[in-house]
Amino acid sequence: MKLYAQHGYGEAEKINQGLQKGIISGAVYSAKDITPDRLNNRLSEIAASSPSAARIFDPQYYVSLIGSDPNIRLGKLEEYPYFRIRRRSQLESNQLITDEIRKVIKFQISLPVTAIISPNILISRSFDSVEAVIAKNFIRQAKGIYEEFSDNRPLYVTLAVSREALIDFTELEAFLNDVTILNSPPDGFYLLVGARSIEARTDLYHTDVIANWMLLNYSLKINGYQIINGYSDLISPFLGAVGGDIGCTGWWSNLRIFSMDRFAPEVTGGRLPVQRYLSTKLLNRITFYELGALRRIIPNVANELPMDEKYEGEPERSIEVLQSWEALSSLLAIITASGDSYKNLEKCAEAIKSAEDLYTSIKARYRLDAKSDDTHLEPLQEGMNLFKKRAEI
């Protein structure tokens, strides 16, 4: 599995540095946080400086159904020629969906991207719903419309689903049966799993969510699709273990968890978050000061990677995401190296067991911040076990 940067506000030199260091393989740019002209320039710059890097654009069309909220933050999204506020009832029209897909693809055709992302809406409640019917219509039409442009870049269709919808295994199975037997299939999917808010970590670290997110990757892969997992962050290794091709993460919490909360009114007056360190041994991030304390009593909590030297004290704020990318890329290389899902899952189980043992050692000697604790390990283990049962591995 490869790792891409999930772009958002405050890019500066982060993506350039990540590509130059070889710790990411590409980037997914978000319409909300960059103007069309600047997007074209940035993609061209990356093409020139890192020609092998993947350059992807998320049109964020799924925002169109919530855009009528007067408090919504659309950012630069309103400047894109394809974006319009829509009502769900309007998208029950096949012709309107055709027109919407064509506009989004047409905009991307002229960009120096390495693949095209076709739009879709968010399935917010259930796979057995009007939203799901609309979403399947976007999926079915995408390839035929794309072929009108005689372009040979890969086509990925957005599949955005809430954790509430993903939890229902029976409805997920029925949905997968429909999208894996398409007459005119795309090359792959840009898969987004949505939490209720960017702070709701337990929304995604939930047994059924992890199991079914893994199942989505596994089922799509065995049916010949490529999968880009947006905002997948530390769940990426488990998705890559069973067929996911790309994982993505960024520098803010709203670039590590997909949520429509990203477009909600901004809360002012808050402080910048404490900088954290991604420990591959813990499968989690801890604060920089926790790392400093633990290094003196449990040295193997550190990754033993080049960016570790930047954490002798409080690092510069731009360093945090580079360290995260480096650590996550290292973890992906270890866990997803084999093309055999069974062997990869064994690596996942070993990583969880090692993290449990290390947390046990830490608990005896040091009290961690709530976000740094081991509550993520049980849903990872149980989710993986449930996936194996459902996939019959």
mmCIF file of C-alpha atoms in Angstrom:
data_model
loop_
_atom_site.group_PDB
_atom_site.id
_atom_site.type_symbol
_atom_site.label_atom_id
_atom_site.label_comp_id
_atom_site.label_asym_id
_atom_site.label_seq_id
_atom_site.Cartn_x
_atom_site.Cartn_y
_atom_site.Cartn_z
ATOM 1 C CA MET A 1 0.000 0.000 0.000
ATOM 2 C CA LYS A 2 1.188 3.503 -0.848
ATOM 3 C CA LEU A 3 0.558 6.646 1.182
ATOM 4 C CA TYR A 4 -0.773 9.939 -0.206
ATOM 5 C CA ALA A 5 -1.039 13.318 1.486
ATOM 6 C CA GLN A 6 -4.603 14.418 2.213
ATOM 7 C CA HIS A 7 -4.478 18.092 1.330
ATOM 8 C CA GLY A 8 -6.167 20.864 3.284
ATOM 9 C CA TYR A 9 -5.640 24.363 4.637
ATOM 10 C CA GLY A 10 -2.040 25.288 5.465
ATOM 11 C CA GLU A 11 -0.133 23.216 2.911
ATOM 12 C CA ALA A 12 2.969 25.448 2.711
ATOM 13 C CA GLU A 13 5.938 23.156 1.881
ATOM 14 C CA LYS A 14 4.583 20.035 3.594
ATOM 15 C CA ILE A 15 3.667 18.069 0.468
ATOM 16 C CA ASN A 16 6.822 19.122 -1.362
ATOM 17 C CA GLN A 17 8.968 17.980 1.562
ATOM 18 C CA GLY A 18 7.061 14.710 1.926
ATOM 19 C CA LEU A 19 7.590 13.904 -1.745
ATOM 20 C CA GLN A 20 11.257 14.911 -1.675
ATOM 21 C CA LYS A 21 11.878 12.660 1.344
ATOM 22 C CA GLY A 22 10.075 9.765 -0.328
ATOM 23 C CA ILE A 23 7.658 9.310 2.579
ATOM 24 C CA ILE A 24 4.532 9.912 0.495
ATOM 25 C CA SER A 25 3.853 8.844 -3.089
ATOM 26 C CA GLY A 26 1.315 11.472 -4.066
ATOM 27 C CA ALA A 27 -1.355 13.903 -2.897
ATOM 28 C CA VAL A 28 -5.132 14.289 -2.999
ATOM 29 C CA TYR A 29 -6.040 17.984 -3.295
ATOM 30 C CA SER A 30 -9.305 19.296 -1.844
ATOM 31 C CA ALA A 31 -11.396 21.892 -3.666
ATOM 32 C CA LYS A 32 -12.400 23.651 -0.437
ATOM 33 C CA ASP A 33 -8.860 24.765 0.381
ATOM 34 C CA ILE A 34 -7.376 25.865 -2.928
ATOM 35 C CA THR A 35 -8.548 28.088 -5.789
ATOM 36 C CA PRO A 36 -8.842 26.578 -9.283
ATOM 37 C CA ASP A 37 -5.907 28.630 -10.583
ATOM 38 C CA ARG A 38 -3.687 27.767 -7.634
ATOM 39 C CA LEU A 39 -4.667 24.100 -7.959
ATOM 40 C CA ASN A 40 -3.513 24.026 -11.565
ATOM 41 C CA ASN A 41 -0.237 25.696 -10.614
ATOM 42 C CA ARG A 42 0.438 23.352 -7.687
ATOM 43 C CA LEU A 43 -0.259 20.242 -9.741
ATOM 44 C CA SER A 44 2.068 21.522 -12.468
ATOM 45 C CA GLU A 45 4.794 22.255 -9.911
ATOM 46 C CA ILE A 46 4.561 18.736 -8.481
ATOM 47 C CA ALA A 47 4.594 17.236 -11.978
ATOM 48 C CA ALA A 48 7.839 19.103 -12.666
ATOM 49 C CA SER A 49 9.599 18.464 -9.345
ATOM 50 C CA SER A 50 8.275 14.938 -8.599
ATOM 51 C CA PRO A 51 7.131 13.502 -11.941
ATOM 52 C CA SER A 52 6.412 10.035 -10.537
ATOM 53 C CA ALA A 53 4.103 11.369 -7.815
ATOM 54 C CA ALA A 54 0.352 10.767 -8.051
ATOM 55 C CA ARG A 55 -1.647 13.987 -8.397
ATOM 56 C CA ILE A 56 -5.338 13.624 -7.543
ATOM 57 C CA PHE A 57 -8.176 16.122 -7.114
ATOM 58 C CA ASP A 58 -11.174 15.518 -4.843
ATOM 59 C CA PRO A 59 -13.996 17.664 -6.295
ATOM 60 C CA GLN A 60 -15.890 17.364 -2.973
ATOM 61 C CA TYR A 61 -19.198 17.219 -4.804
ATOM 62 C CA TYR A 62 -20.749 15.482 -1.776
ATOM 63 C CA VAL A 63 -20.941 18.909 -0.097
ATOM 64 C CA SER A 64 -23.571 20.051 -2.609
ATOM 65 C CA LEU A 65 -26.426 18.542 -0.568
ATOM 66 C CA ILE A 66 -25.491 20.377 2.639
ATOM 67 C CA GLY A 67 -24.331 23.589 0.998
ATOM 68 C CA SER A 68 -27.663 25.357 1.520
ATOM 69 C CA ASP A 69 -26.965 25.671 5.247
ATOM 70 C CA PRO A 70 -26.286 29.415 5.727
ATOM 71 C CA ASN A 71 -23.528 28.633 8.240
ATOM 72 C CA ILE A 72 -21.677 26.151 6.064
ATOM 73 C CA ARG A 73 -18.027 26.883 5.217
ATOM 74 C CA LEU A 74 -17.569 26.179 1.520
ATOM 75 C CA GLY A 75 -14.210 27.903 1.257
ATOM 76 C CA LYS A 76 -12.915 27.952 -2.314
ATOM 77 C CA LEU A 77 -15.410 25.294 -3.411
ATOM 78 C CA GLU A 78 -17.812 27.972 -4.651
ATOM 79 C CA GLU A 79 -15.206 29.108 -7.205
ATOM 80 C CA TYR A 80 -15.293 25.796 -9.091
ATOM 81 C CA PRO A 81 -17.444 25.860 -12.260
ATOM 82 C CA TYR A 82 -19.141 22.508 -11.571
ATOM 83 C CA PHE A 83 -20.298 23.274 -8.023
ATOM 84 C CA ARG A 84 -23.952 24.046 -7.342
ATOM 85 C CA ILE A 85 -26.162 23.640 -4.273
ATOM 86 C CA ARG A 86 -28.542 20.740 -4.888
ATOM 87 C CA ARG A 87 -31.563 19.162 -3.230
ATOM 88 C CA ARG A 88 -31.726 15.401 -2.962
ATOM 89 C CA SER A 89 -34.965 15.334 -4.948
ATOM 90 C CA GLN A 90 -33.193 17.006 -7.889
ATOM 91 C CA LEU A 91 -30.652 14.191 -8.011
ATOM 92 C CA GLU A 92 -33.386 11.624 -8.521
ATOM 93 C CA SER A 93 -33.197 12.756 -12.151
ATOM 94 C CA ASN A 94 -30.900 10.570 -14.278
ATOM 95 C CA GLN A 95 -30.285 13.442 -16.683
ATOM 96 C CA LEU A 96 -29.144 15.814 -13.955
ATOM 97 C CA ILE A 97 -26.731 13.195 -12.625
ATOM 98 C CA THR A 98 -25.368 12.750 -16.152
ATOM 99 C CA ASP A 99 -24.842 16.499 -16.471
ATOM 100 C CA GLU A 100 -23.213 16.779 -13.040
ATOM 101 C CA ILE A 101 -20.745 13.958 -13.712
ATOM 102 C CA ARG A 102 -19.857 15.438 -17.107
ATOM 103 C CA LYS A 103 -19.124 18.875 -15.605
ATOM 104 C CA VAL A 104 -16.885 17.499 -12.871
ATOM 105 C CA ILE A 105 -14.938 15.281 -15.266
ATOM 106 C CA LYS A 106 -14.629 18.050 -17.864
ATOM 107 C CA PHE A 107 -13.040 20.328 -15.275
ATOM 108 C CA GLN A 108 -10.436 17.709 -14.363
ATOM 109 C CA ILE A 109 -9.550 16.692 -17.916
ATOM 110 C CA SER A 110 -7.560 19.907 -18.432
ATOM 111 C CA LEU A 111 -5.657 19.530 -15.137
ATOM 112 C CA PRO A 112 -2.234 17.830 -14.836
ATOM 113 C CA VAL A 113 -3.694 15.080 -12.634
ATOM 114 C CA THR A 114 -2.657 11.449 -12.916
ATOM 115 C CA ALA A 115 -6.190 10.110 -12.406
ATOM 116 C CA ILE A 116 -9.746 11.428 -12.567
ATOM 117 C CA ILE A 117 -12.163 11.377 -9.604
ATOM 118 C CA SER A 118 -15.834 11.155 -10.545
ATOM 119 C CA PRO A 119 -18.304 12.780 -8.108
ATOM 120 C CA ASN A 120 -20.886 11.308 -5.787
ATOM 121 C CA ILE A 121 -23.051 12.141 -2.784
ATOM 122 C CA LEU A 122 -22.617 10.888 0.771
ATOM 123 C CA ILE A 123 -24.714 7.888 1.804
ATOM 124 C CA SER A 124 -25.481 9.293 5.224
ATOM 125 C CA ARG A 125 -27.877 6.806 6.814
ATOM 126 C CA SER A 126 -28.337 3.488 5.050
ATOM 127 C CA PHE A 127 -27.424 1.469 1.959
ATOM 128 C CA ASP A 128 -31.156 0.754 1.701
ATOM 129 C CA SER A 129 -32.190 4.343 0.967
ATOM 130 C CA VAL A 130 -32.896 6.907 -1.732
ATOM 131 C CA GLU A 131 -29.360 8.246 -1.167
ATOM 132 C CA ALA A 132 -27.886 4.842 -1.973
ATOM 133 C CA VAL A 133 -29.961 4.603 -5.157
ATOM 134 C CA ILE A 134 -28.656 8.023 -6.220
ATOM 135 C CA ALA A 135 -25.083 7.041 -5.325
ATOM 136 C CA LYS A 136 -25.325 3.856 -7.419
ATOM 137 C CA ASN A 137 -26.569 5.945 -10.331
ATOM 138 C CA PHE A 138 -23.470 8.158 -10.068
ATOM 139 C CA ILE A 139 -21.323 5.004 -10.046
ATOM 140 C CA ARG A 140 -23.064 3.327 -13.016
ATOM 141 C CA GLN A 141 -22.904 6.361 -15.286
ATOM 142 C CA ALA A 142 -19.349 7.507 -14.594
ATOM 143 C CA LYS A 143 -17.349 5.339 -16.998
ATOM 144 C CA GLY A 144 -19.643 5.866 -19.974
ATOM 145 C CA ILE A 145 -19.505 9.628 -19.561
ATOM 146 C CA TYR A 146 -15.729 9.573 -19.067
ATOM 147 C CA GLU A 147 -15.268 7.684 -22.335
ATOM 148 C CA GLU A 148 -16.751 10.672 -24.181
ATOM 149 C CA PHE A 149 -13.502 12.541 -23.453
ATOM 150 C CA SER A 150 -11.176 9.870 -24.952
ATOM 151 C CA ASP A 151 -8.811 10.225 -21.996
ATOM 152 C CA ASN A 152 -6.647 7.291 -20.907
ATOM 153 C CA ARG A 153 -6.001 8.192 -17.260
ATOM 154 C CA PRO A 154 -7.555 5.908 -14.607
ATOM 155 C CA LEU A 155 -11.067 6.783 -13.455
ATOM 156 C CA TYR A 156 -11.974 6.493 -9.770
ATOM 157 C CA VAL A 157 -15.561 6.969 -8.632
ATOM 158 C CA THR A 158 -16.197 8.527 -5.233
ATOM 159 C CA LEU A 159 -17.906 6.180 -2.768
ATOM 160 C CA ALA A 160 -18.646 8.180 0.381
ATOM 161 C CA VAL A 161 -20.492 6.419 3.188
ATOM 162 C CA SER A 162 -21.194 7.284 6.809
ATOM 163 C CA ARG A 163 -20.225 4.963 9.628
ATOM 164 C CA GLU A 164 -23.943 4.571 10.418
ATOM 165 C CA ALA A 165 -24.591 3.130 6.971
ATOM 166 C CA LEU A 166 -21.421 1.032 6.971
ATOM 167 C CA ILE A 167 -22.296 -0.773 10.203
ATOM 168 C CA ASP A 168 -25.156 -2.760 8.620
ATOM 169 C CA PHE A 169 -23.467 -5.834 7.093
ATOM 170 C CA THR A 170 -26.575 -7.185 5.345
ATOM 171 C CA GLU A 171 -27.245 -3.928 3.521
ATOM 172 C CA LEU A 172 -23.549 -3.553 2.688
ATOM 173 C CA GLU A 173 -23.513 -7.014 1.070
ATOM 174 C CA ALA A 174 -26.476 -6.126 -1.131
ATOM 175 C CA PHE A 175 -24.851 -2.829 -2.145
ATOM 176 C CA LEU A 176 -21.563 -4.569 -2.995
ATOM 177 C CA ASN A 177 -23.401 -7.090 -5.140
ATOM 178 C CA ASP A 178 -24.752 -4.198 -7.212
ATOM 179 C CA VAL A 179 -21.520 -2.212 -7.625
ATOM 180 C CA THR A 180 -19.272 -5.194 -8.398
ATOM 181 C CA ILE A 181 -21.258 -6.307 -11.457
ATOM 182 C CA LEU A 182 -21.315 -3.058 -13.409
ATOM 183 C CA ASN A 183 -21.629 -3.219 -17.210
ATOM 184 C CA SER A 184 -19.196 -0.335 -17.586
ATOM 185 C CA PRO A 185 -16.981 -0.329 -14.487
ATOM 186 C CA PRO A 186 -14.507 2.383 -13.481
ATOM 187 C CA ASP A 187 -10.876 1.565 -12.742
ATOM 188 C CA GLY A 188 -11.400 2.020 -9.037
ATOM 189 C CA PHE A 189 -12.999 3.847 -6.142
ATOM 190 C CA TYR A 190 -12.086 6.829 -3.989
ATOM 191 C CA LEU A 191 -13.473 5.453 -0.733
ATOM 192 C CA LEU A 192 -14.498 7.736 2.131
ATOM 193 C CA VAL A 193 -15.887 6.556 5.480
ATOM 194 C CA GLY A 194 -17.460 9.385 7.444
ATOM 195 C CA ALA A 195 -17.516 10.003 11.188
ATOM 196 C CA ARG A 196 -20.097 12.236 12.865
ATOM 197 C CA SER A 197 -17.366 14.723 13.793
ATOM 198 C CA ILE A 198 -13.619 15.065 13.492
ATOM 199 C CA GLU A 199 -13.307 14.476 17.241
ATOM 200 C CA ALA A 200 -15.421 11.293 17.244
ATOM 201 C CA ARG A 201 -12.547 8.832 17.103
ATOM 202 C CA THR A 202 -14.698 5.982 18.425
ATOM 203 C CA ASP A 203 -16.999 6.395 15.408
ATOM 204 C CA LEU A 204 -14.324 4.778 13.256
ATOM 205 C CA TYR A 205 -12.559 2.695 15.908
ATOM 206 C CA HIS A 206 -15.617 0.471 16.169
ATOM 207 C CA THR A 207 -15.648 -3.273 15.520
ATOM 208 C CA ASP A 208 -18.274 -3.256 12.744
ATOM 209 C CA VAL A 209 -16.898 -0.135 11.057
ATOM 210 C CA ILE A 210 -13.384 -1.554 10.831
ATOM 211 C CA ALA A 211 -14.623 -4.997 9.745
ATOM 212 C CA ASN A 212 -16.838 -3.603 6.992
ATOM 213 C CA TRP A 213 -14.299 -0.995 5.853
ATOM 214 C CA MET A 214 -11.841 -3.856 5.428
ATOM 215 C CA LEU A 215 -14.533 -5.889 3.662
ATOM 216 C CA LEU A 216 -15.186 -3.047 1.221
ATOM 217 C CA ASN A 217 -11.492 -2.996 0.291
ATOM 218 C CA TYR A 218 -11.286 -6.771 0.058
ATOM 219 C CA SER A 219 -14.436 -7.195 -2.057
ATOM 220 C CA LEU A 220 -13.594 -4.354 -4.425
ATOM 221 C CA LYS A 221 -10.038 -5.636 -4.872
ATOM 222 C CA ILE A 222 -11.040 -9.229 -5.692
ATOM 223 C CA ASN A 223 -13.432 -7.788 -8.265
ATOM 224 C CA GLY A 224 -10.562 -6.011 -10.010
ATOM 225 C CA TYR A 225 -10.857 -2.468 -8.669
ATOM 226 C CA GLN A 226 -8.141 -0.152 -7.361
ATOM 227 C CA ILE A 227 -8.953 1.533 -4.041
ATOM 228 C CA ILE A 228 -7.844 4.920 -2.716
ATOM 229 C CA ASN A 229 -8.844 5.193 0.957
ATOM 230 C CA GLY A 230 -9.269 8.867 1.764
ATOM 231 C CA TYR A 231 -8.594 10.112 5.300
ATOM 232 C CA SER A 232 -7.729 6.562 6.414
ATOM 233 C CA ASP A 233 -4.742 7.545 8.596
ATOM 234 C CA LEU A 234 -3.784 4.816 11.091
ATOM 235 C CA ILE A 235 -6.442 2.389 9.866
ATOM 236 C CA SER A 236 -4.584 2.325 6.516
ATOM 237 C CA PRO A 237 -2.369 -0.713 7.314
ATOM 238 C CA PHE A 238 -5.433 -2.850 8.053
ATOM 239 C CA LEU A 239 -7.074 -1.770 4.795
ATOM 240 C CA GLY A 240 -3.865 -2.312 2.845
ATOM 241 C CA ALA A 241 -3.522 -5.775 4.335
ATOM 242 C CA VAL A 242 -6.658 -6.919 2.517
ATOM 243 C CA GLY A 243 -6.269 -5.166 -0.822
ATOM 244 C CA GLY A 244 -6.423 -1.395 -0.386
ATOM 245 C CA ASP A 245 -3.941 0.269 -2.740
ATOM 246 C CA ILE A 246 -3.668 3.756 -1.236
ATOM 247 C CA GLY A 247 -4.075 5.245 2.219
ATOM 248 C CA CYS A 248 -4.276 8.996 2.871
ATOM 249 C CA THR A 249 -3.675 11.318 5.792
ATOM 250 C CA GLY A 250 -2.823 14.957 6.447
ATOM 251 C CA TRP A 251 -1.670 17.476 9.026
ATOM 252 C CA TRP A 252 -4.882 18.431 10.860
ATOM 253 C CA SER A 253 -7.413 16.168 12.569
ATOM 254 C CA ASN A 254 -9.948 17.014 9.819
ATOM 255 C CA LEU A 255 -7.490 15.544 7.285
ATOM 256 C CA ARG A 256 -7.173 12.298 9.278
ATOM 257 C CA ILE A 257 -10.893 11.663 9.722
ATOM 258 C CA PHE A 258 -13.470 12.229 6.988
ATOM 259 C CA SER A 259 -16.437 14.170 8.324
ATOM 260 C CA MET A 260 -18.853 16.741 6.975
ATOM 261 C CA ASP A 261 -17.945 18.518 10.205
ATOM 262 C CA ARG A 262 -15.024 19.903 8.211
ATOM 263 C CA PHE A 263 -17.498 22.270 6.558
ATOM 264 C CA ALA A 264 -19.240 23.315 9.775
ATOM 265 C CA PRO A 265 -18.849 26.848 11.183
ATOM 266 C CA GLU A 266 -15.389 27.365 12.635
ATOM 267 C CA VAL A 267 -15.050 27.556 16.402
ATOM 268 C CA THR A 268 -12.869 30.562 17.225
ATOM 269 C CA GLY A 269 -10.555 31.157 20.139
ATOM 270 C CA GLY A 270 -9.071 27.667 20.377
ATOM 271 C CA ARG A 271 -5.385 26.940 20.833
ATOM 272 C CA LEU A 272 -3.252 24.950 18.416
ATOM 273 C CA PRO A 273 -3.219 21.264 19.364
ATOM 274 C CA VAL A 274 -0.233 19.795 21.202
ATOM 275 C CA GLN A 275 2.197 18.259 18.748
ATOM 276 C CA ARG A 276 2.204 14.491 18.630
ATOM 277 C CA TYR A 277 4.475 11.660 17.608
ATOM 278 C CA LEU A 278 3.202 8.632 15.689
ATOM 279 C CA SER A 279 4.608 5.496 17.305
ATOM 280 C CA THR A 280 4.477 2.480 14.998
ATOM 281 C CA LYS A 281 4.961 0.301 18.090
ATOM 282 C CA LEU A 282 1.785 1.666 19.719
ATOM 283 C CA LEU A 283 -0.243 2.080 16.513
ATOM 284 C CA ASN A 284 -1.091 5.508 17.909
ATOM 285 C CA ARG A 285 0.090 9.077 18.397
ATOM 286 C CA ILE A 286 1.412 10.297 21.738
ATOM 287 C CA THR A 287 2.344 13.858 22.737
ATOM 288 C CA PHE A 288 5.903 15.014 22.225
ATOM 289 C CA TYR A 289 6.367 15.387 25.994
ATOM 290 C CA GLU A 290 5.052 11.851 26.582
ATOM 291 C CA LEU A 291 7.614 10.620 24.077
ATOM 292 C CA GLY A 292 10.357 12.492 25.965
ATOM 293 C CA ALA A 293 9.333 10.930 29.278
ATOM 294 C CA LEU A 294 8.892 7.415 27.869
ATOM 295 C CA ARG A 295 12.210 7.440 26.038
ATOM 296 C CA ARG A 296 13.964 7.562 29.409
ATOM 297 C CA ILE A 297 12.131 4.555 30.840
ATOM 298 C CA ILE A 298 10.905 2.534 27.807
ATOM 299 C CA PRO A 299 13.223 3.360 24.889
ATOM 300 C CA ASN A 300 11.570 1.049 22.332
ATOM 301 C CA VAL A 301 8.478 3.267 22.138
ATOM 302 C CA ALA A 302 10.374 5.271 19.465
ATOM 303 C CA ASN A 303 10.390 4.161 15.825
ATOM 304 C CA GLU A 304 14.152 4.373 15.227
ATOM 305 C CA LEU A 305 13.548 6.316 12.027
ATOM 306 C CA PRO A 306 15.315 9.502 10.785
ATOM 307 C CA MET A 307 12.616 11.946 11.913
ATOM 308 C CA ASP A 308 13.009 10.797 15.544
ATOM 309 C CA GLU A 309 15.913 13.202 16.010
ATOM 310 C CA LYS A 310 13.520 16.129 15.496
ATOM 311 C CA TYR A 311 11.723 15.106 18.697
ATOM 312 C CA GLU A 312 14.540 15.659 21.188
ATOM 313 C CA GLY A 313 12.368 18.496 22.482
ATOM 314 C CA GLU A 314 9.291 20.207 21.080
ATOM 315 C CA PRO A 315 9.624 19.998 17.285
ATOM 316 C CA GLU A 316 8.807 22.725 14.799
ATOM 317 C CA ARG A 317 5.110 22.506 13.944
ATOM 318 C CA SER A 318 5.793 21.630 10.295
ATOM 319 C CA ILE A 319 7.698 18.517 11.425
ATOM 320 C CA GLU A 320 4.700 16.673 12.903
ATOM 321 C CA VAL A 321 3.098 15.632 9.622
ATOM 322 C CA LEU A 322 6.442 14.610 8.112
ATOM 323 C CA GLN A 323 7.052 12.350 11.107
ATOM 324 C CA SER A 324 3.529 10.911 10.763
ATOM 325 C CA TRP A 325 4.039 10.191 7.067
ATOM 326 C CA GLU A 326 7.433 8.615 7.696
ATOM 327 C CA ALA A 327 6.116 6.383 10.484
ATOM 328 C CA LEU A 328 2.952 5.359 8.638
ATOM 329 C CA SER A 329 4.885 4.598 5.434
ATOM 330 C CA SER A 330 7.215 2.393 7.473
ATOM 331 C CA LEU A 331 4.254 0.580 9.030
ATOM 332 C CA LEU A 332 2.627 0.054 5.635
ATOM 333 C CA ALA A 333 5.852 -1.424 4.275
ATOM 334 C CA ILE A 334 5.950 -3.952 7.122
ATOM 335 C CA ILE A 335 2.289 -4.968 7.196
ATOM 336 C CA THR A 336 1.273 -4.831 3.532
ATOM 337 C CA ALA A 337 4.457 -6.161 1.923
ATOM 338 C CA SER A 338 2.933 -9.513 1.005
ATOM 339 C CA GLY A 339 0.362 -9.938 -1.727
ATOM 340 C CA ASP A 340 -1.240 -12.569 0.473
ATOM 341 C CA SER A 341 -4.042 -11.185 2.656
ATOM 342 C CA TYR A 342 -3.725 -14.049 5.138
ATOM 343 C CA LYS A 343 -0.029 -13.306 5.743
ATOM 344 C CA ASN A 344 -0.716 -9.585 5.968
ATOM 345 C CA LEU A 345 -3.418 -10.186 8.575
ATOM 346 C CA GLU A 346 -0.930 -12.183 10.614
ATOM 347 C CA LYS A 347 1.337 -9.113 10.539
ATOM 348 C CA CYS A 348 -1.595 -6.989 11.729
ATOM 349 C CA ALA A 349 -2.228 -9.370 14.614
ATOM 350 C CA GLU A 350 1.461 -9.277 15.570
ATOM 351 C CA ALA A 351 1.442 -5.461 15.523
ATOM 352 C CA ILE A 352 -1.607 -5.342 17.809
ATOM 353 C CA LYS A 353 -0.106 -7.888 20.237
ATOM 354 C CA SER A 354 3.191 -5.968 20.385
ATOM 355 C CA ALA A 355 1.295 -2.725 21.024
ATOM 356 C CA GLU A 356 -0.702 -4.372 23.823
ATOM 357 C CA ASP A 357 2.499 -5.605 25.466
ATOM 358 C CA LEU A 358 4.142 -2.198 25.198
ATOM 359 C CA TYR A 359 1.080 -0.444 26.631
ATOM 360 C CA THR A 360 1.144 -2.884 29.557
ATOM 361 C CA SER A 361 4.739 -1.865 30.287
ATOM 362 C CA ILE A 362 3.858 1.823 30.016
ATOM 363 C CA LYS A 363 0.815 1.581 32.320
ATOM 364 C CA ALA A 364 2.979 0.207 35.104
ATOM 365 C CA ARG A 365 5.232 3.250 34.995
ATOM 366 C CA TYR A 366 3.548 6.232 33.332
ATOM 367 C CA ARG A 367 0.067 7.730 32.898
ATOM 368 C CA LEU A 368 -0.770 8.676 29.327
ATOM 369 C CA ASP A 369 -3.077 11.362 27.954
ATOM 370 C CA ALA A 370 -6.554 10.023 27.040
ATOM 371 C CA LYS A 371 -5.901 10.336 23.291
ATOM 372 C CA SER A 372 -2.648 8.415 23.699
ATOM 373 C CA ASP A 373 -4.124 5.369 25.455
ATOM 374 C CA ASP A 374 -4.804 1.860 24.173
ATOM 375 C CA THR A 375 -8.565 2.047 23.569
ATOM 376 C CA HIS A 376 -8.024 1.721 19.805
ATOM 377 C CA LEU A 377 -6.503 -1.748 20.035
ATOM 378 C CA GLU A 378 -9.594 -3.753 21.010
ATOM 379 C CA PRO A 379 -11.768 -2.539 18.090
ATOM 380 C CA LEU A 380 -8.849 -3.101 15.714
ATOM 381 C CA GLN A 381 -8.451 -6.693 16.902
ATOM 382 C CA GLU A 382 -12.168 -7.435 17.050
ATOM 383 C CA GLY A 383 -12.794 -5.685 13.746
ATOM 384 C CA MET A 384 -10.094 -7.742 12.055
ATOM 385 C CA ASN A 385 -11.508 -10.963 13.516
ATOM 386 C CA LEU A 386 -15.019 -10.082 12.365
ATOM 387 C CA PHE A 387 -13.738 -9.230 8.892
ATOM 388 C CA LYS A 388 -12.029 -12.636 8.628
ATOM 389 C CA LYS A 389 -15.282 -14.335 9.573
ATOM 390 C CA ARG A 390 -17.335 -12.352 7.051
ATOM 391 C CA ALA A 391 -14.781 -12.716 4.267
ATOM 392 C CA GLU A 392 -14.259 -16.385 5.176
ATOM 393 C CA ILE A 393 -10.487 -16.013 5.351
#
